[in-house]
Amino acid sequence: MEVVIHESTIGHSVGDGATRSDSAKDNNSVPLKTEKFSYSNGNGTADATFRMLPQKTPIDMQFENITYTAVEGGLFSKKNKKEILHQVNGRFPPGQLIAIMGPSGAGKSTLLDVLSGYRIRGIGGTVYINGTARNLKEFRKLSCYITQDDRLQPLLTVEENMEIAADLKLSSDVSKREKNEIIDEILNTLGLFKSKKTKAGGLSGGQKKRMSIALELISNPLVMFLDEPTTGLDSSSCTSCVKLLKELARQGRSIICTIHQPSASLFQLFDQVYVLAAGNCLYQGSTDSLVPFLDTVGFACPKFHNPADYVIELACGEYGYDKIEEMIRATNNGRSLTHFNEPEKLSYGKMLKALHFCVSAEEGNASDNGEEALVATSKYNQLKVLLRRGFIKAKRDQTLTYLRIGVNVMVGLMLGTLYIKAGIDGSKVLDNYNLLFSILMHHMMSTMMLTILTFPAEMSILIKEHFNRWYSLKMYYTSVTLVDIPLSVFCCFIFSVIIYYMTSQPPELVRFSMFFVTSLLVVFVAQSFGLMIGAYFNVVNGTFLGPTLSVPMMMFAGFGVSLRDLPYYLYWGSYISYLRFGLEGIVGAVYGLDRGEIACPEDMYCHYKYPKKFLQDVAVRADQFDNDVIALILFLFVLRISAYVILRYKLMAVR
Ligand code: ADP
Ligand code: MG
């Protein structure tokens, strides 16, 4: 049997002539290979049905004695273990739309996390896939997880989001045209075709949810886990979302979602329900058998009462906790499969003939080492696609790009005006020295804070995409590192030119180059430092820590207290402060290279007319440029690698 969902039931943009002619036009311009899609309803009007069928034997999932124990308590408080799931059991057959229901805090998301393989620590029990114990890696290749919050790239349009996902999730053998066919197919089915050019940040709640589903559908998963896909949607968006999920299930996928409190009509759409209360299973079985089950245990659902509401009221303990115990006993905590309809026989033969271009993860990457084996495309391709996405984002990003350029120009002009011509004035050498330090402060603070403030938002998208196997962390990290280089160089260059010219530093190319290189290295080091903090801490803690940790670095730079006057037991501090090397390098650029006497205006006393004397007094060695550059590059490497390690740890720690 076939459930044909018309566009008018999916999405709001519907049923009107425009949508139809849109898709018809599209079909004309991109002739579909009908033999590939021909499984569908046979009369050739398949455009409203989802034609991408699963490629593999559908998955029958069974789980036994699942427990999950969370560890509560932090660094300084006593750690205590808290069991959240208590030996629950169940079976999720293929081709069904399954709802995990229960009151808030019942453990729905936790169960979903465990079954999807997102949680990896503190778990007991076994999950079986088609009768054999689950191999998590293999399973992850077939499944996807759609989080409750929609973590989309807000600056990219729907179409761009889809293209990026297709380029990452489909094998590189798939041609551009085929990818576009798949994308159009999915967007049509999900009612997003008209919003193709809308930025994901501007989509409505329901559209965002469908967008999240669309992105994961590209790799044609056999099992989809969705955490509260309907929460926050209006009732018509809810219904269309669930109908869509039902259609996907009918094609042989297992669709498992948690749901908070469905209306009676929505509830009827689900094939099977799994009711949780405080980490125990109250009922599992077909939706239709729920009411009879409640009858048999003696808590008949009152007439005209939504069974979904009633069972949740029961699960909340509104009718007494003994009833909960009774139900747990009756279902044997999910072991009993008596209320369970065998799924309709699906014609798997037909499915295997279906679309061949939708390649699963396995075929893409033959290597079997760690996470790379999970990703569909080569490292080179991941990097290419991520760089493309990074540059599109950078081009559209108001804060990260335009504000940053603006700030560099503004601060450059301001400092330039304040210290105008200080560089060639023998009476203003100390002023000029202050300027050089201010320049370092500017480079350090602006880049570090920008990263601390923006990276945590990226983090949640990273966690989702990484878990859904879009790319490996290495390639993501490499792309983040590379994407920012052009803009950093550009901003630093503009700033350096403005300030160098306005404050009349010595007009020699060598000196300017030294000045610029030191500034740029400080920018990169500060950014890596920010990344390290941003990868570990949230915005609030990061904003506190970043500047706070920078203060000792300023102390040890040799600016306020010269390195000569630094007590010997604190001298080590000057080695861990990258600003020290920055200051030395930048002072070396301006006053090093045996710079001669600086002109002194008439009637003025110029104490530091001779740069040598000045350098002696402030105890800065100006002949260390090479060492300064090496030290800064070392800092850069160490901080970048630390940030990577922290990121890697963080990705695993959240699981
Ligand atoms: P829901 O059914 O609302 O999705 P969850 O699965 O998110 O519920 O959580 C179930 C229970 O477990 C809640 O009471 C929650 O407070 C608790 N819990 C979840 N994760 C942790 C954790 N890491 N540490 C302590 N308690 C947790
Ligand atoms: Mg939840």
XYZ file of C-alpha atoms and ligand atoms in Angstrom:
683
model
C 0.000 0.000 0.000
C 1.076 3.497 -0.612
C 0.282 6.641 1.224
C 0.401 9.501 -1.156
C 0.822 12.797 0.543
C -0.077 15.705 -1.595
C 1.726 18.940 -1.348
C -1.424 20.448 -0.006
C -0.952 18.453 3.149
C 2.681 19.258 3.577
C 3.771 22.698 4.418
C 1.732 25.821 4.292
C 2.684 27.063 0.891
C 0.262 24.818 -0.665
C -2.230 23.592 -3.048
C -2.224 26.822 -4.962
C -1.482 26.838 -8.631
C 1.871 28.457 -8.194
C 3.403 25.586 -6.323
C 2.178 23.086 -8.814
C 3.382 24.934 -11.857
C 6.660 25.535 -10.082
C 7.316 21.901 -9.653
C 5.972 21.116 -13.096
C 8.308 23.645 -14.622
C 11.100 22.143 -12.717
C 10.266 18.712 -13.952
C 10.416 20.006 -17.475
C 13.750 21.637 -17.176
C 15.303 18.689 -15.394
C 13.891 15.600 -17.021
C 13.579 12.990 -14.339
C 14.746 9.549 -15.111
C 11.368 7.976 -14.697
C 12.634 4.452 -14.688
C 14.556 5.244 -11.552
C 11.582 6.719 -9.795
C 9.017 4.353 -11.210
C 8.297 2.488 -8.040
C 5.828 5.086 -7.000
C 2.135 5.205 -7.609
C 2.470 4.082 -11.162
C 0.339 6.708 -12.828
C 3.229 9.029 -13.427
C 1.988 11.759 -11.131
C 4.500 11.006 -8.488
C 5.615 14.561 -7.979
C 4.002 14.862 -4.597
C 5.299 11.633 -3.192
C 8.727 11.226 -1.841
C 10.529 9.061 -4.314
C 13.789 8.515 -2.560
C 13.463 5.103 -1.040
C 15.746 3.529 1.490
C 18.495 1.471 -0.017
C 18.941 -1.248 2.483
C 17.022 -3.783 4.457
C 14.891 -1.841 6.892
C 15.936 -1.938 10.469
C 14.170 -3.734 13.237
C 15.416 -2.343 16.468
C 15.098 -4.037 19.779
C 16.544 -3.016 23.115
C 16.914 -4.801 26.400
C 17.503 -3.620 29.955
C 18.599 -0.174 28.925
C 19.872 1.932 31.776
C 21.430 5.329 31.734
C 23.288 6.738 34.668
C 24.218 10.378 34.764
C 26.927 11.673 37.014
C 25.873 14.766 38.862
C 28.102 17.214 40.624
C 31.021 19.231 39.434
C 34.634 19.822 40.199
C 34.205 20.832 43.810
C 31.007 19.120 44.861
C 30.432 15.506 45.703
C 29.714 13.388 42.671
C 26.630 11.275 42.863
C 25.201 8.952 40.311
C 21.641 9.232 39.192
C 19.958 6.503 37.229
C 17.641 8.050 34.688
C 16.506 5.012 32.701
C 15.726 1.880 34.688
C 16.181 -1.244 32.610
C 13.681 -0.386 29.930
C 12.957 -2.677 27.007
C 11.212 -2.390 23.729
C 11.042 -2.992 20.062
C 10.853 -0.499 17.209
C 9.948 -2.305 14.002
C 10.782 -0.882 10.584
C 8.451 1.147 8.465
C 6.714 2.589 11.474
C 6.289 5.969 12.961
C 7.014 5.610 16.628
C 6.284 8.124 19.364
C 8.146 8.146 22.636
C 5.726 9.890 24.974
C 5.790 10.919 28.552
C 5.713 13.907 30.839
C 8.589 16.322 30.888
C 11.595 14.817 32.625
C 10.472 11.242 32.012
C 13.645 10.448 30.119
C 12.387 10.676 26.539
C 15.340 12.612 25.206
C 17.676 10.415 27.186
C 16.218 7.260 25.663
C 16.482 8.800 22.222
C 20.094 9.773 22.889
C 20.920 6.258 23.998
C 19.175 4.531 21.104
C 20.676 6.825 18.507
C 24.156 6.235 19.859
C 24.609 9.869 20.775
C 25.155 9.011 24.417
C 28.112 6.731 24.855
C 28.872 6.880 28.549
C 26.934 5.555 31.521
C 24.844 3.173 29.477
C 23.825 -0.377 30.327
C 21.861 -2.925 28.353
C 21.911 -4.018 24.754
C 20.494 -2.720 21.519
C 19.826 -5.257 18.780
C 19.590 -4.429 15.124
C 17.752 -7.041 13.071
C 18.476 -9.576 15.771
C 22.190 -9.003 16.338
C 23.868 -6.732 18.845
C 24.363 -3.286 17.428
C 27.626 -2.212 15.896
C 27.507 1.459 16.695
C 29.642 2.575 13.793
C 27.616 0.675 11.243
C 24.434 1.849 12.856
C 25.443 5.468 12.757
C 25.966 5.222 9.045
C 22.318 4.326 8.640
C 20.798 6.752 11.063
C 20.546 10.422 11.799
C 19.556 12.562 14.730
C 17.502 15.698 14.465
C 17.861 17.797 17.557
C 15.040 19.625 19.257
C 16.480 23.033 18.505
C 17.032 23.627 14.832
C 20.719 24.168 14.392
C 20.925 25.634 10.926
C 23.369 27.999 9.323
C 21.270 31.161 9.528
C 23.178 33.101 6.894
C 22.864 30.504 4.185
C 19.745 30.147 2.070
C 17.721 26.966 2.140
C 19.172 25.987 -1.198
C 22.753 26.670 -0.141
C 22.265 24.738 3.063
C 20.998 21.820 1.032
C 23.796 22.029 -1.511
C 26.440 22.039 1.180
C 24.803 19.080 2.891
C 24.550 17.219 -0.423
C 28.194 17.878 -1.226
C 29.208 16.566 2.173
C 26.841 13.655 2.513
C 26.670 12.204 -0.951
C 29.587 10.503 -2.571
C 31.629 12.682 -4.897
C 30.666 10.389 -7.776
C 27.182 11.806 -7.740
C 26.978 14.493 -10.378
C 25.895 18.040 -9.692
C 22.726 17.474 -11.660
C 21.772 14.411 -9.739
C 22.393 16.248 -6.501
C 20.134 19.045 -7.636
C 17.443 16.545 -8.528
C 17.642 15.062 -5.072
C 17.547 18.481 -3.461
C 14.542 19.608 -5.490
C 12.834 16.353 -4.766
C 13.285 16.748 -1.049
C 12.411 20.434 -0.978
C 9.270 19.752 -3.006
C 8.148 17.014 -0.704
C 8.811 19.050 2.383
C 7.093 22.121 1.002
C 10.217 24.213 1.057
C 10.625 24.679 -2.662
C 9.238 28.197 -2.611
C 11.586 29.191 0.188
C 14.655 28.030 -1.675
C 16.180 31.489 -1.720
C 15.257 32.394 1.849
C 18.018 32.508 4.391
C 17.583 29.790 6.986
C 17.597 32.421 9.726
C 14.419 33.909 8.267
C 12.370 30.720 8.120
C 9.358 30.155 10.330
C 9.482 27.562 13.105
C 7.775 24.874 11.055
C 9.932 25.573 8.046
C 13.062 25.365 10.154
C 12.003 21.990 11.454
C 11.338 20.740 7.936
C 14.661 22.201 6.844
C 16.426 20.188 9.563
C 14.692 17.057 8.336
C 15.464 17.897 4.710
C 19.182 18.212 5.427
C 19.373 14.763 6.954
C 17.151 13.178 4.318
C 19.823 13.831 1.734
C 21.830 10.847 2.865
C 18.654 8.784 2.867
C 18.874 7.355 6.391
C 17.089 4.177 7.386
C 16.477 5.296 10.914
C 15.651 8.836 11.909
C 15.604 10.021 15.492
C 13.831 13.274 16.165
C 13.671 15.021 19.492
C 10.327 16.775 19.893
C 9.846 17.642 16.234
C 6.465 19.211 16.920
C 7.220 21.263 20.005
C 6.837 24.933 19.294
C 4.855 24.454 16.095
C 1.275 25.484 15.478
C -1.206 22.668 15.014
C -1.251 22.684 11.218
C 2.552 22.679 11.006
C 2.514 19.881 13.554
C 0.155 17.794 11.496
C 2.048 18.348 8.286
C 5.300 17.496 9.994
C 3.954 14.256 11.428
C 2.310 13.320 8.126
C 5.599 13.802 6.420
C 7.309 11.599 8.967
C 4.626 8.989 8.438
C 5.225 9.005 4.727
C 8.945 8.541 5.304
C 8.190 5.636 7.615
C 5.886 3.996 5.099
C 8.787 3.698 2.724
C 10.599 1.396 5.106
C 12.365 3.769 7.458
C 12.092 3.664 11.203
C 11.079 7.081 12.409
C 11.423 7.456 16.128
C 10.472 10.704 17.728
C 9.794 11.985 21.172
C 6.628 13.957 21.502
C 5.313 15.939 24.377
C 1.563 15.945 24.266
C -0.044 15.165 20.926
C -3.626 16.011 20.123
C -5.966 13.088 19.559
C -5.819 13.408 15.795
C -2.064 13.711 15.772
C -1.802 10.752 18.089
C -3.761 8.593 15.630
C -1.102 9.188 12.998
C 1.522 7.307 14.953
C 1.851 3.587 14.415
C 3.324 2.815 17.739
C 3.738 4.509 21.079
C 6.250 4.051 23.808
C 5.191 5.647 27.067
C 7.776 6.546 29.655
C 7.320 7.670 33.230
C 10.339 8.520 35.337
C 12.604 6.219 33.385
C 10.258 3.255 33.201
C 8.109 1.929 30.400
C 4.365 2.126 30.994
C 3.231 0.917 27.635
C 4.598 -0.039 24.346
C 2.635 -1.230 21.401
C 0.429 -0.047 18.620
C -1.483 3.154 18.986
C -4.792 1.349 18.511
C -4.098 -1.092 21.311
C -3.467 1.589 23.906
C -7.119 2.025 24.878
C -7.772 -1.747 25.096
C -4.598 -2.080 27.162
C -5.766 0.557 29.595
C -9.038 -1.364 29.857
C -7.277 -4.602 30.716
C -5.214 -3.046 33.482
C -8.343 -1.490 34.840
C -7.726 2.191 34.159
C -10.129 2.578 31.262
C -9.743 5.781 29.373
C -12.799 7.962 30.033
C -15.040 8.559 27.058
C -14.277 11.631 24.952
C -10.872 11.850 26.541
C -7.798 11.988 24.357
C -5.984 8.723 25.126
C -2.665 10.499 24.696
C -3.605 13.059 27.330
C -4.953 10.384 29.601
C -1.872 8.213 29.477
C 0.349 11.194 30.182
C -1.836 12.124 33.132
C -1.402 8.571 34.337
C 2.335 8.817 33.818
C 2.449 12.045 35.809
C 0.939 10.227 38.725
C -2.272 12.266 38.683
C -4.277 9.128 39.410
C -1.838 7.753 41.943
C 1.593 6.262 41.740
C 0.325 2.739 42.303
C -1.207 2.913 38.835
C 2.184 3.631 37.354
C 3.648 0.601 39.131
C 0.755 -1.495 37.931
C 1.331 -0.518 34.330
C 5.068 -1.103 34.537
C 4.306 -4.571 35.842
C 1.693 -5.218 33.141
C 4.115 -4.382 30.341
C 7.032 -5.910 32.214
C 8.885 -2.640 31.711
C 8.525 -2.925 27.947
C 9.394 -6.580 27.612
C 5.862 -7.597 26.786
C 5.146 -7.391 23.100
C 1.515 -8.431 23.276
C 0.091 -5.117 22.171
C 2.231 -5.027 19.238
C 1.028 -5.215 15.641
C 3.425 -6.920 13.317
C 4.336 -4.313 10.742
C 2.734 -4.714 7.357
C 4.909 -6.669 5.079
C 6.954 -4.202 3.131
C 8.011 -5.118 -0.317
C 11.727 -4.842 0.130
C 12.382 -6.127 -3.374
C 11.027 -2.951 -4.853
C 13.120 -0.866 -2.562
C 16.363 -2.360 -3.618
C 15.631 -1.371 -7.160
C 15.088 2.190 -6.143
C 17.389 5.121 -6.681
C 20.931 4.036 -7.079
C 22.574 7.373 -6.978
C 21.789 7.944 -3.400
C 24.956 6.499 -2.063
C 25.323 5.551 1.526
C 28.277 6.469 3.636
C 30.132 3.220 3.284
C 30.921 3.596 -0.361
C 32.539 6.954 -0.040
C 35.483 6.287 2.149
C 37.238 2.995 2.306
C 39.619 3.805 5.127
C 38.617 2.391 8.447
C 40.328 4.641 10.928
C 38.215 6.354 13.518
C 35.713 8.961 12.564
C 36.940 9.362 9.017
C 35.392 6.032 8.140
C 32.024 7.476 9.085
C 32.163 10.421 6.747
C 30.897 10.040 3.197
C 33.412 12.067 1.243
C 37.158 12.509 1.071
C 39.037 14.927 3.304
C 39.801 17.112 0.357
C 36.140 17.369 -0.570
C 35.093 18.136 3.010
C 37.624 20.894 3.221
C 36.583 22.338 -0.122
C 32.906 22.395 0.797
C 33.522 23.759 4.289
C 35.718 26.504 2.898
C 33.007 27.412 0.427
C 30.476 27.601 3.213
C 32.884 29.577 5.372
C 33.444 32.177 2.694
C 29.736 32.573 1.960
C 29.150 33.104 5.665
C 32.016 35.552 5.978
C 30.685 37.528 3.038
C 27.294 37.923 4.713
C 28.319 38.231 8.304
C 27.752 41.686 9.727
C 29.743 41.281 12.926
C 32.513 39.000 11.939
C 33.302 40.803 8.708
C 31.981 44.336 8.310
C 32.079 45.439 11.902
C 35.565 44.051 12.161
C 36.806 45.992 9.157
C 35.025 49.082 10.476
C 36.586 48.781 13.897
C 40.048 48.414 12.436
C 39.639 51.519 10.290
C 38.086 53.544 13.109
C 40.598 52.602 15.760
C 43.399 53.120 13.249
C 42.187 56.640 12.515
C 41.649 57.458 16.162
C 45.033 56.293 17.342
C 46.571 57.868 14.250
C 45.089 61.243 15.124
C 46.043 60.953 18.758
C 49.658 60.167 17.989
C 49.973 62.072 14.783
C 53.592 62.346 13.584
C 54.852 60.924 16.872
C 57.207 58.587 15.036
C 59.611 61.226 13.750
C 59.513 63.486 16.759
C 62.507 63.035 19.057
C 60.537 64.547 21.949
C 57.723 62.027 21.641
C 59.591 58.759 21.794
C 57.841 57.656 24.962
C 54.475 58.554 23.469
C 55.360 56.498 20.470
C 56.270 53.594 22.698
C 52.829 53.829 24.311
C 51.307 53.830 20.860
C 53.120 50.636 19.939
C 51.717 48.955 23.011
C 48.210 50.237 22.277
C 48.471 48.728 18.824
C 49.199 45.354 20.347
C 46.284 45.764 22.759
C 43.983 46.514 19.881
C 45.057 43.468 17.912
C 44.840 41.249 20.907
C 41.482 42.352 22.278
C 39.543 42.749 19.069
C 40.356 39.347 17.600
C 40.242 37.433 20.840
C 36.884 38.814 21.940
C 35.326 38.332 18.533
C 36.231 34.661 18.590
C 35.111 34.167 22.178
C 31.761 35.752 21.387
C 31.014 34.021 18.115
C 32.446 30.549 18.446
C 30.051 29.094 21.045
C 27.162 29.587 18.586
C 29.074 27.597 15.985
C 29.666 24.911 18.533
C 26.076 23.645 18.686
C 25.903 23.362 14.907
C 29.259 21.614 14.940
C 28.044 19.041 17.460
C 24.981 18.230 15.384
C 26.686 18.074 12.012
C 29.627 16.154 13.359
C 27.380 13.579 14.959
C 25.422 13.229 11.739
C 28.699 12.495 9.989
C 28.894 15.477 7.677
C 32.611 15.903 8.156
C 35.501 15.040 10.419
C 36.565 17.451 13.130
C 40.017 17.795 11.579
C 38.621 19.151 8.359
C 36.192 21.411 10.153
C 38.993 22.828 12.215
C 41.237 23.273 9.227
C 38.494 25.136 7.404
C 37.816 27.410 10.380
C 41.510 28.189 10.530
C 41.861 28.871 6.822
C 38.642 30.792 6.229
C 39.652 33.528 8.599
C 43.126 34.137 7.230
C 42.250 36.490 4.353
C 40.090 38.731 6.497
C 42.608 38.826 9.335
C 45.367 39.769 6.932
C 43.181 42.397 5.298
C 42.068 44.003 8.573
C 45.549 43.958 10.013
C 46.985 45.427 6.839
C 44.524 48.319 6.671
C 45.075 49.109 10.317
C 48.847 48.928 9.984
C 48.934 51.158 6.919
C 46.719 53.802 8.497
C 48.597 53.920 11.745
C 52.054 53.620 10.255
C 51.425 56.446 7.845
C 49.555 58.806 10.158
C 52.016 58.504 12.996
C 54.993 58.883 10.656
C 56.923 55.774 11.534
C 60.184 55.408 9.576
C 59.227 55.092 5.898
C 61.268 51.999 5.129
C 59.773 48.891 3.609
C 61.786 46.575 5.854
C 60.584 48.265 8.983
C 56.983 48.319 7.815
C 57.177 44.644 6.926
C 58.539 43.813 10.365
C 55.827 45.930 11.949
C 53.112 44.241 9.909
C 54.371 40.689 10.391
C 54.569 41.116 14.165
C 51.087 42.633 14.279
C 49.683 39.828 12.157
C 51.244 37.147 14.307
C 49.797 38.764 17.414
C 46.393 38.756 15.692
C 46.666 35.049 14.929
C 47.914 34.132 18.376
C 45.159 36.151 20.064
C 42.597 34.505 17.851
C 43.838 31.042 18.723
C 43.726 31.975 22.358
C 40.133 33.100 21.885
C 39.307 29.871 20.085
C 40.707 27.852 22.924
C 38.490 29.688 25.386
C 35.479 29.739 23.051
C 35.738 25.999 22.451
C 35.535 25.214 26.125
C 33.496 27.949 27.770
C 30.152 29.472 27.000
C 29.858 33.119 26.055
C 29.427 34.406 29.602
C 32.372 32.561 31.111
C 34.489 33.200 28.054
C 33.854 36.944 28.140
C 34.939 36.956 31.734
C 37.990 34.765 31.290
C 39.414 36.202 28.070
C 40.192 39.710 29.309
C 40.993 38.491 32.820
C 43.675 36.148 31.561
C 45.008 38.887 29.309
C 45.895 41.141 32.212
C 48.833 39.037 33.461
C 49.966 38.808 29.887
C 50.152 42.575 29.696
C 51.988 42.656 33.012
C 54.644 40.314 31.740
C 55.048 41.992 28.385
C 57.753 44.248 29.759
C 55.723 47.382 29.191
C 54.554 48.602 32.604
C 57.404 46.974 34.461
C 60.455 46.554 32.286
C 61.854 43.057 31.929
C 64.968 44.212 33.781
C 62.952 45.174 36.841
C 60.885 42.020 36.843
C 61.737 40.043 40.000
C 63.726 36.944 39.094
C 61.083 34.627 40.575
C 58.515 36.065 38.164
C 60.755 36.122 35.140
C 59.205 32.959 33.755
C 56.078 35.054 33.222
C 57.743 36.915 30.405
C 58.123 33.663 28.489
C 54.477 32.753 28.642
C 53.317 36.181 27.570
C 53.099 36.375 23.820
C 52.728 40.123 24.134
C 56.328 40.313 25.268
C 57.486 38.902 21.961
C 55.005 41.072 20.129
C 56.296 44.185 21.875
C 59.909 43.268 21.297
C 59.245 42.629 17.616
C 57.290 45.790 17.015
C 59.751 47.974 18.943
C 62.548 46.298 17.011
C 60.784 47.226 13.775
C 60.589 50.885 14.713
C 63.753 51.451 16.763
C 65.964 48.521 15.850
C 68.202 48.063 12.805
C 70.580 50.662 14.226
C 68.233 53.544 13.701
C 70.054 56.857 13.844
C 69.264 60.019 15.732
C 65.642 61.116 15.706
C 65.086 64.752 14.733
C 64.312 66.982 17.671
C 62.043 70.018 17.258
C 63.581 73.367 18.161
C 63.316 74.571 21.756
C 62.549 71.072 22.925
C 64.453 68.784 25.175
C 64.673 65.362 23.587
C 65.745 62.865 26.183
C 65.446 59.927 23.834
C 66.846 61.400 20.675
C 69.057 58.327 20.336
C 67.010 55.132 20.013
C 69.811 53.101 21.617
C 69.496 55.032 24.834
C 65.755 54.641 24.822
C 65.957 50.898 24.224
C 68.413 50.607 27.094
C 66.133 52.499 29.436
C 63.033 50.450 28.697
C 65.118 47.269 28.606
C 63.755 46.063 25.278
C 66.172 44.272 22.998
C 65.536 45.376 19.476
C 67.800 42.849 17.786
C 65.652 39.822 18.482
C 63.217 40.009 15.591
C 63.885 36.510 14.284
C 63.492 35.020 17.733
C 60.315 36.988 18.321
C 58.803 35.666 15.130
C 59.797 32.126 15.996
C 58.368 32.484 19.494
C 55.086 33.857 18.194
C 54.812 31.070 15.636
C 55.436 28.557 18.404
C 52.682 30.154 20.458
C 50.428 29.948 17.444
C 51.026 26.231 16.969
C 50.702 25.332 20.607
C 47.486 27.317 21.059
C 45.961 26.036 17.820
C 46.692 22.448 18.730
C 45.413 22.964 22.276
C 42.218 24.464 20.897
C 41.801 21.417 18.673
C 42.340 19.019 21.550
C 39.862 20.935 23.689
C 37.322 20.892 20.871
C 37.776 17.166 20.392
C 37.394 16.594 24.114
C 34.329 18.804 24.211
C 32.658 16.907 21.373
C 33.087 13.652 23.250
C 32.382 15.081 26.705
C 28.905 16.270 25.772
C 28.079 12.705 24.878
P 12.527 14.507 28.754
O 11.606 13.337 28.871
O 11.833 15.751 29.169
O 13.172 14.621 27.439
P 15.193 14.046 29.702
O 15.480 12.761 29.049
O 15.791 15.255 29.104
O 13.625 14.234 29.860
O 15.648 13.971 31.213
C 15.178 12.998 32.079
C 15.620 13.291 33.479
O 16.992 13.100 33.626
C 15.325 14.703 33.929
O 14.830 14.654 35.232
C 16.680 15.372 33.909
O 16.756 16.343 34.911
C 17.603 14.228 34.174
N 18.902 14.391 33.506
C 19.132 14.362 32.188
N 20.445 14.507 31.909
C 21.061 14.625 33.099
C 22.419 14.810 33.514
N 23.416 14.892 32.630
N 22.683 14.908 34.821
C 21.689 14.812 35.727
N 20.405 14.640 35.404
C 20.067 14.554 34.128
Mg 13.429 16.208 26.106
